[in-house]
């Protein structure tokens, strides 16, 4: 059985899609959801999906005890699905190349601290970029910096708004994130 932990901070649409994708799998288990935001709708989703939720404060998250807890879970992959805190170096060191993130733009553009969710789409539309997309990448100790696993593109239309772009990006995320996870778990 491959063991996943999914880290979330917000709505949790990616969490939902990943959980549904692996729902009938006998080879993949989402052992928990780690959440840093008590107001995140992702908590509700995890409950409805029957996945235990581990709420964390910043101090807990950065403590050696939390890293130990994650090691004890014996995970095959940690998936950041809209998780907005920097991952502690200790966790990266115990799971090298086993933590991945999804970013709603074509990194290295529109990445780094402050570039998350709708802020990314606002900046892309304001700059009149011809394209945007998603980047799935390994997590290292710098925000949005690790090696790219996959990028997928969309074209911006005439009159594109941050909201319409967000909808296009969500479709890409839904299409590519679960299959990329599956590929990493079984074929890499
Ligand atoms: C997603 O669009 C994801 O790419 C983005 O947050 C959103 C979370 O949506 N991640 C980042 O901006 C990370 N820098 P969700 O909670 O509905 O899955």
PDB file of C-alpha atoms and ligand atoms in Angstrom:
ATOM      1  CA  UNK A   1       0.000   0.000   0.000  1.00  0.00           C
ATOM      2  CA  UNK A   2       1.325   3.447  -0.930  1.00  0.00           C
ATOM      3  CA  UNK A   3       0.811   5.975   1.830  1.00  0.00           C
ATOM      4  CA  UNK A   4       0.022   9.634   1.141  1.00  0.00           C
ATOM      5  CA  UNK A   5      -0.344  12.675   3.355  1.00  0.00           C
ATOM      6  CA  UNK A   6      -1.992  15.739   1.846  1.00  0.00           C
ATOM      7  CA  UNK A   7      -1.288  19.216   3.246  1.00  0.00           C
ATOM      8  CA  UNK A   8      -3.958  21.903   2.760  1.00  0.00           C
ATOM      9  CA  UNK A   9      -4.735  25.495   3.758  1.00  0.00           C
ATOM     10  CA  UNK A  10      -7.893  26.414   1.853  1.00  0.00           C
ATOM     11  CA  UNK A  11     -10.811  25.198  -0.196  1.00  0.00           C
ATOM     12  CA  UNK A  12      -9.480  21.694  -0.817  1.00  0.00           C
ATOM     13  CA  UNK A  13     -10.709  21.086  -4.381  1.00  0.00           C
ATOM     14  CA  UNK A  14      -7.426  19.340  -5.186  1.00  0.00           C
ATOM     15  CA  UNK A  15      -7.694  17.230  -2.046  1.00  0.00           C
ATOM     16  CA  UNK A  16     -11.220  16.209  -3.077  1.00  0.00           C
ATOM     17  CA  UNK A  17     -10.176  15.282  -6.595  1.00  0.00           C
ATOM     18  CA  UNK A  18      -7.133  13.280  -5.459  1.00  0.00           C
ATOM     19  CA  UNK A  19      -9.191  11.423  -2.833  1.00  0.00           C
ATOM     20  CA  UNK A  20     -11.894  10.591  -5.391  1.00  0.00           C
ATOM     21  CA  UNK A  21      -9.305   9.461  -7.922  1.00  0.00           C
ATOM     22  CA  UNK A  22      -7.830   6.934  -5.469  1.00  0.00           C
ATOM     23  CA  UNK A  23     -11.117   6.047  -3.751  1.00  0.00           C
ATOM     24  CA  UNK A  24     -11.371   2.504  -5.049  1.00  0.00           C
ATOM     25  CA  UNK A  25      -7.647   1.895  -5.161  1.00  0.00           C
ATOM     26  CA  UNK A  26      -6.334  -1.026  -3.162  1.00  0.00           C
ATOM     27  CA  UNK A  27      -2.828   0.330  -3.577  1.00  0.00           C
ATOM     28  CA  UNK A  28      -3.086   3.918  -2.345  1.00  0.00           C
ATOM     29  CA  UNK A  29      -4.197   5.202   1.031  1.00  0.00           C
ATOM     30  CA  UNK A  30      -4.476   8.840   2.106  1.00  0.00           C
ATOM     31  CA  UNK A  31      -3.430   8.386   5.711  1.00  0.00           C
ATOM     32  CA  UNK A  32      -4.136  11.936   6.805  1.00  0.00           C
ATOM     33  CA  UNK A  33      -4.708  15.548   5.859  1.00  0.00           C
ATOM     34  CA  UNK A  34      -2.508  18.146   7.540  1.00  0.00           C
ATOM     35  CA  UNK A  35      -4.144  21.572   7.807  1.00  0.00           C
ATOM     36  CA  UNK A  36      -2.837  24.856   9.189  1.00  0.00           C
ATOM     37  CA  UNK A  37      -6.032  26.897   8.833  1.00  0.00           C
ATOM     38  CA  UNK A  38      -8.994  26.254  11.149  1.00  0.00           C
ATOM     39  CA  UNK A  39     -11.282  28.068   8.657  1.00  0.00           C
ATOM     40  CA  UNK A  40     -10.282  25.919   5.663  1.00  0.00           C
ATOM     41  CA  UNK A  41     -13.204  24.276   3.877  1.00  0.00           C
ATOM     42  CA  UNK A  42     -10.763  21.437   3.153  1.00  0.00           C
ATOM     43  CA  UNK A  43     -11.365  20.230   6.744  1.00  0.00           C
ATOM     44  CA  UNK A  44     -15.037  19.640   5.957  1.00  0.00           C
ATOM     45  CA  UNK A  45     -14.116  17.847   2.762  1.00  0.00           C
ATOM     46  CA  UNK A  46     -11.620  15.582   4.570  1.00  0.00           C
ATOM     47  CA  UNK A  47     -14.249  14.692   7.152  1.00  0.00           C
ATOM     48  CA  UNK A  48     -16.769  13.846   4.443  1.00  0.00           C
ATOM     49  CA  UNK A  49     -14.135  11.744   2.716  1.00  0.00           C
ATOM     50  CA  UNK A  50     -13.400   9.913   5.969  1.00  0.00           C
ATOM     51  CA  UNK A  51      -9.761  11.054   6.143  1.00  0.00           C
ATOM     52  CA  UNK A  52      -8.299  12.021   9.555  1.00  0.00           C
ATOM     53  CA  UNK A  53      -7.301  15.681   9.860  1.00  0.00           C
ATOM     54  CA  UNK A  54      -4.198  16.783  11.747  1.00  0.00           C
ATOM     55  CA  UNK A  55      -4.506  20.510  12.577  1.00  0.00           C
ATOM     56  CA  UNK A  56      -1.160  22.230  13.155  1.00  0.00           C
ATOM     57  CA  UNK A  57      -0.025  25.500  14.664  1.00  0.00           C
ATOM     58  CA  UNK A  58       3.084  27.125  13.246  1.00  0.00           C
ATOM     59  CA  UNK A  59       5.170  26.178  16.286  1.00  0.00           C
ATOM     60  CA  UNK A  60       4.048  22.541  16.100  1.00  0.00           C
ATOM     61  CA  UNK A  61       4.598  22.369  12.373  1.00  0.00           C
ATOM     62  CA  UNK A  62       8.192  23.515  12.694  1.00  0.00           C
ATOM     63  CA  UNK A  63       8.998  21.296  15.667  1.00  0.00           C
ATOM     64  CA  UNK A  64      11.149  18.140  15.548  1.00  0.00           C
ATOM     65  CA  UNK A  65       8.165  16.277  17.027  1.00  0.00           C
ATOM     66  CA  UNK A  66       6.065  16.987  13.939  1.00  0.00           C
ATOM     67  CA  UNK A  67       8.810  15.732  11.627  1.00  0.00           C
ATOM     68  CA  UNK A  68       9.077  12.607  13.778  1.00  0.00           C
ATOM     69  CA  UNK A  69       5.298  12.130  13.568  1.00  0.00           C
ATOM     70  CA  UNK A  70       5.508  12.296   9.783  1.00  0.00           C
ATOM     71  CA  UNK A  71       8.430   9.840   9.711  1.00  0.00           C
ATOM     72  CA  UNK A  72       6.457   7.426  11.876  1.00  0.00           C
ATOM     73  CA  UNK A  73       3.639   7.509   9.311  1.00  0.00           C
ATOM     74  CA  UNK A  74       6.098   5.901   6.856  1.00  0.00           C
ATOM     75  CA  UNK A  75       4.830   7.924   3.894  1.00  0.00           C
ATOM     76  CA  UNK A  76       5.541   7.350   0.232  1.00  0.00           C
ATOM     77  CA  UNK A  77       4.581  10.889  -0.739  1.00  0.00           C
ATOM     78  CA  UNK A  78       3.602  14.198   0.857  1.00  0.00           C
ATOM     79  CA  UNK A  79       1.372  16.262  -1.433  1.00  0.00           C
ATOM     80  CA  UNK A  80       1.000  20.011  -0.935  1.00  0.00           C
ATOM     81  CA  UNK A  81      -2.436  20.821  -2.344  1.00  0.00           C
ATOM     82  CA  UNK A  82      -2.846  24.548  -1.761  1.00  0.00           C
ATOM     83  CA  UNK A  83      -0.678  24.570   1.377  1.00  0.00           C
ATOM     84  CA  UNK A  84       0.751  27.974   2.150  1.00  0.00           C
ATOM     85  CA  UNK A  85       3.501  27.509   4.739  1.00  0.00           C
ATOM     86  CA  UNK A  86       7.135  26.885   4.004  1.00  0.00           C
ATOM     87  CA  UNK A  87       8.093  23.254   4.687  1.00  0.00           C
ATOM     88  CA  UNK A  88      10.693  22.859   7.446  1.00  0.00           C
ATOM     89  CA  UNK A  89      14.132  21.735   6.324  1.00  0.00           C
ATOM     90  CA  UNK A  90      13.994  18.781   8.727  1.00  0.00           C
ATOM     91  CA  UNK A  91      10.941  17.371   6.902  1.00  0.00           C
ATOM     92  CA  UNK A  92      12.541  17.853   3.481  1.00  0.00           C
ATOM     93  CA  UNK A  93      15.651  16.059   4.723  1.00  0.00           C
ATOM     94  CA  UNK A  94      13.735  12.980   5.893  1.00  0.00           C
ATOM     95  CA  UNK A  95      11.603  12.814   2.727  1.00  0.00           C
ATOM     96  CA  UNK A  96      13.951  13.988  -0.067  1.00  0.00           C
ATOM     97  CA  UNK A  97      12.177  13.954  -3.461  1.00  0.00           C
ATOM     98  CA  UNK A  98       9.047  12.707  -1.723  1.00  0.00           C
ATOM     99  CA  UNK A  99       7.292  16.049  -1.195  1.00  0.00           C
ATOM    100  CA  UNK A 100       5.540  17.684  -4.153  1.00  0.00           C
ATOM    101  CA  UNK A 101       3.629  20.922  -4.649  1.00  0.00           C
ATOM    102  CA  UNK A 102       1.215  22.267  -7.232  1.00  0.00           C
ATOM    103  CA  UNK A 103       1.532  25.915  -8.227  1.00  0.00           C
ATOM    104  CA  UNK A 104      -1.069  27.735 -10.355  1.00  0.00           C
ATOM    105  CA  UNK A 105       1.395  29.336 -12.804  1.00  0.00           C
ATOM    106  CA  UNK A 106       4.302  28.484 -15.055  1.00  0.00           C
ATOM    107  CA  UNK A 107       7.238  28.670 -12.657  1.00  0.00           C
ATOM    108  CA  UNK A 108       9.732  30.299 -12.368  1.00  0.00           C
ATOM    109  CA  UNK A 109       7.373  33.138 -13.306  1.00  0.00           C
ATOM    110  CA  UNK A 110       4.796  34.208 -10.704  1.00  0.00           C
ATOM    111  CA  UNK A 111       6.268  32.128  -7.913  1.00  0.00           C
ATOM    112  CA  UNK A 112       7.690  32.786  -4.476  1.00  0.00           C
ATOM    113  CA  UNK A 113       6.281  34.216  -1.296  1.00  0.00           C
ATOM    114  CA  UNK A 114       2.974  36.069  -1.763  1.00  0.00           C
ATOM    115  CA  UNK A 115       2.185  34.357  -5.063  1.00  0.00           C
ATOM    116  CA  UNK A 116      -0.638  31.995  -4.235  1.00  0.00           C
ATOM    117  CA  UNK A 117      -4.211  31.389  -5.364  1.00  0.00           C
ATOM    118  CA  UNK A 118      -5.939  34.407  -6.900  1.00  0.00           C
ATOM    119  CA  UNK A 119      -2.913  36.702  -6.409  1.00  0.00           C
ATOM    120  CA  UNK A 120      -1.128  34.691  -9.074  1.00  0.00           C
ATOM    121  CA  UNK A 121      -3.996  35.002 -11.569  1.00  0.00           C
ATOM    122  CA  UNK A 122      -4.370  38.749 -10.911  1.00  0.00           C
ATOM    123  CA  UNK A 123      -0.678  39.280 -11.670  1.00  0.00           C
ATOM    124  CA  UNK A 124      -0.748  37.118 -14.808  1.00  0.00           C
ATOM    125  CA  UNK A 125      -3.822  38.951 -16.205  1.00  0.00           C
ATOM    126  CA  UNK A 126      -2.398  42.389 -15.304  1.00  0.00           C
ATOM    127  CA  UNK A 127       0.826  41.552 -17.154  1.00  0.00           C
ATOM    128  CA  UNK A 128      -1.217  40.489 -20.238  1.00  0.00           C
ATOM    129  CA  UNK A 129       0.646  37.197 -20.450  1.00  0.00           C
ATOM    130  CA  UNK A 130      -0.301  35.102 -23.476  1.00  0.00           C
ATOM    131  CA  UNK A 131      -0.122  31.862 -21.452  1.00  0.00           C
ATOM    132  CA  UNK A 132      -0.426  30.581 -17.946  1.00  0.00           C
ATOM    133  CA  UNK A 133      -0.676  27.100 -16.506  1.00  0.00           C
ATOM    134  CA  UNK A 134       0.310  24.809 -13.677  1.00  0.00           C
ATOM    135  CA  UNK A 135       3.608  23.550 -12.342  1.00  0.00           C
ATOM    136  CA  UNK A 136       3.924  20.374 -10.302  1.00  0.00           C
ATOM    137  CA  UNK A 137       7.357  20.286  -8.686  1.00  0.00           C
ATOM    138  CA  UNK A 138       9.449  18.749  -5.933  1.00  0.00           C
ATOM    139  CA  UNK A 139       9.680  20.833  -2.783  1.00  0.00           C
ATOM    140  CA  UNK A 140      13.018  22.086  -1.601  1.00  0.00           C
ATOM    141  CA  UNK A 141      13.939  24.650   1.016  1.00  0.00           C
ATOM    142  CA  UNK A 142      13.077  27.667  -1.161  1.00  0.00           C
ATOM    143  CA  UNK A 143       9.469  28.597  -2.040  1.00  0.00           C
ATOM    144  CA  UNK A 144       8.380  27.360  -5.492  1.00  0.00           C
ATOM    145  CA  UNK A 145      11.934  26.461  -6.428  1.00  0.00           C
ATOM    146  CA  UNK A 146      12.318  22.654  -6.602  1.00  0.00           C
ATOM    147  CA  UNK A 147      12.770  20.609  -9.744  1.00  0.00           C
ATOM    148  CA  UNK A 148       9.796  20.615 -12.132  1.00  0.00           C
ATOM    149  CA  UNK A 149       7.906  17.361 -12.633  1.00  0.00           C
ATOM    150  CA  UNK A 150       5.219  18.597 -15.026  1.00  0.00           C
ATOM    151  CA  UNK A 151       3.900  21.819 -16.551  1.00  0.00           C
ATOM    152  CA  UNK A 152       0.653  22.235 -18.480  1.00  0.00           C
ATOM    153  CA  UNK A 153      -0.413  25.349 -20.355  1.00  0.00           C
ATOM    154  CA  UNK A 154      -3.541  27.359 -21.116  1.00  0.00           C
ATOM    155  CA  UNK A 155      -3.938  30.332 -23.429  1.00  0.00           C
ATOM    156  CA  UNK A 156      -5.341  33.589 -22.081  1.00  0.00           C
ATOM    157  CA  UNK A 157      -8.339  34.801 -24.076  1.00  0.00           C
ATOM    158  CA  UNK A 158      -9.376  38.310 -25.013  1.00  0.00           C
ATOM    159  CA  UNK A 159     -11.078  39.772 -21.935  1.00  0.00           C
ATOM    160  CA  UNK A 160      -9.673  37.119 -19.569  1.00  0.00           C
ATOM    161  CA  UNK A 161     -10.230  37.975 -15.899  1.00  0.00           C
ATOM    162  CA  UNK A 162      -8.516  36.500 -12.837  1.00  0.00           C
ATOM    163  CA  UNK A 163     -11.716  34.525 -12.163  1.00  0.00           C
ATOM    164  CA  UNK A 164     -12.018  33.037 -15.647  1.00  0.00           C
ATOM    165  CA  UNK A 165      -8.315  32.206 -15.615  1.00  0.00           C
ATOM    166  CA  UNK A 166      -8.670  30.574 -12.179  1.00  0.00           C
ATOM    167  CA  UNK A 167     -11.399  28.317 -13.601  1.00  0.00           C
ATOM    168  CA  UNK A 168      -9.135  27.242 -16.478  1.00  0.00           C
ATOM    169  CA  UNK A 169      -6.266  26.573 -14.094  1.00  0.00           C
ATOM    170  CA  UNK A 170      -8.498  24.520 -11.792  1.00  0.00           C
ATOM    171  CA  UNK A 171      -9.451  22.321 -14.743  1.00  0.00           C
ATOM    172  CA  UNK A 172      -5.775  21.709 -15.465  1.00  0.00           C
ATOM    173  CA  UNK A 173      -5.130  20.908 -11.813  1.00  0.00           C
ATOM    174  CA  UNK A 174      -7.999  18.448 -11.708  1.00  0.00           C
ATOM    175  CA  UNK A 175      -6.821  16.775 -14.900  1.00  0.00           C
ATOM    176  CA  UNK A 176      -3.119  16.488 -14.128  1.00  0.00           C
ATOM    177  CA  UNK A 177      -2.501  16.361 -10.364  1.00  0.00           C
ATOM    178  CA  UNK A 178      -3.937  12.922  -9.508  1.00  0.00           C
ATOM    179  CA  UNK A 179      -2.371  11.198 -12.530  1.00  0.00           C
ATOM    180  CA  UNK A 180       0.990  12.782 -11.801  1.00  0.00           C
ATOM    181  CA  UNK A 181       0.785  11.500  -8.223  1.00  0.00           C
ATOM    182  CA  UNK A 182      -0.063   8.042  -9.539  1.00  0.00           C
ATOM    183  CA  UNK A 183       2.839   8.161 -11.933  1.00  0.00           C
ATOM    184  CA  UNK A 184       5.284   9.194  -9.202  1.00  0.00           C
ATOM    185  CA  UNK A 185       4.032   6.481  -6.857  1.00  0.00           C
ATOM    186  CA  UNK A 186       4.207   3.616  -9.312  1.00  0.00           C
ATOM    187  CA  UNK A 187       6.466   4.438 -12.216  1.00  0.00           C
ATOM    188  CA  UNK A 188       9.330   6.509 -10.915  1.00  0.00           C
TER     189      UNK A 188
HETATM  190  C1  LIG B   1      -4.581  25.746  -6.152  1.00  0.00           C
HETATM  191  O1  LIG B   1      -4.895  26.514  -7.285  1.00  0.00           O
HETATM  192  C2  LIG B   1      -3.082  25.580  -6.039  1.00  0.00           C
HETATM  193  O2  LIG B   1      -2.442  25.530  -7.275  1.00  0.00           O
HETATM  194  C3  LIG B   1      -2.708  26.830  -5.284  1.00  0.00           C
HETATM  195  O3  LIG B   1      -3.715  27.006  -4.339  1.00  0.00           O
HETATM  196  C4  LIG B   1      -4.948  26.511  -4.883  1.00  0.00           C
HETATM  197  C5  LIG B   1      -5.594  25.630  -3.855  1.00  0.00           C
HETATM  198  O4  LIG B   1      -6.893  25.271  -4.241  1.00  0.00           O
HETATM  199  N1  LIG B   1      -1.418  26.713  -4.686  1.00  0.00           N
HETATM  200  C6  LIG B   1      -0.615  27.748  -4.502  1.00  0.00           C
HETATM  201  O5  LIG B   1      -0.907  28.888  -4.827  1.00  0.00           O
HETATM  202  C7  LIG B   1       0.724  27.399  -3.847  1.00  0.00           C
HETATM  203  N2  LIG B   1       1.632  28.495  -3.974  1.00  0.00           N
HETATM  204  P1  LIG B   1      -7.677  24.116  -3.477  1.00  0.00           P
HETATM  205  O6  LIG B   1      -7.529  24.379  -1.977  1.00  0.00           O
HETATM  206  O7  LIG B   1      -9.080  24.262  -3.914  1.00  0.00           O
HETATM  207  O8  LIG B   1      -7.073  22.798  -3.862  1.00  0.00           O
END
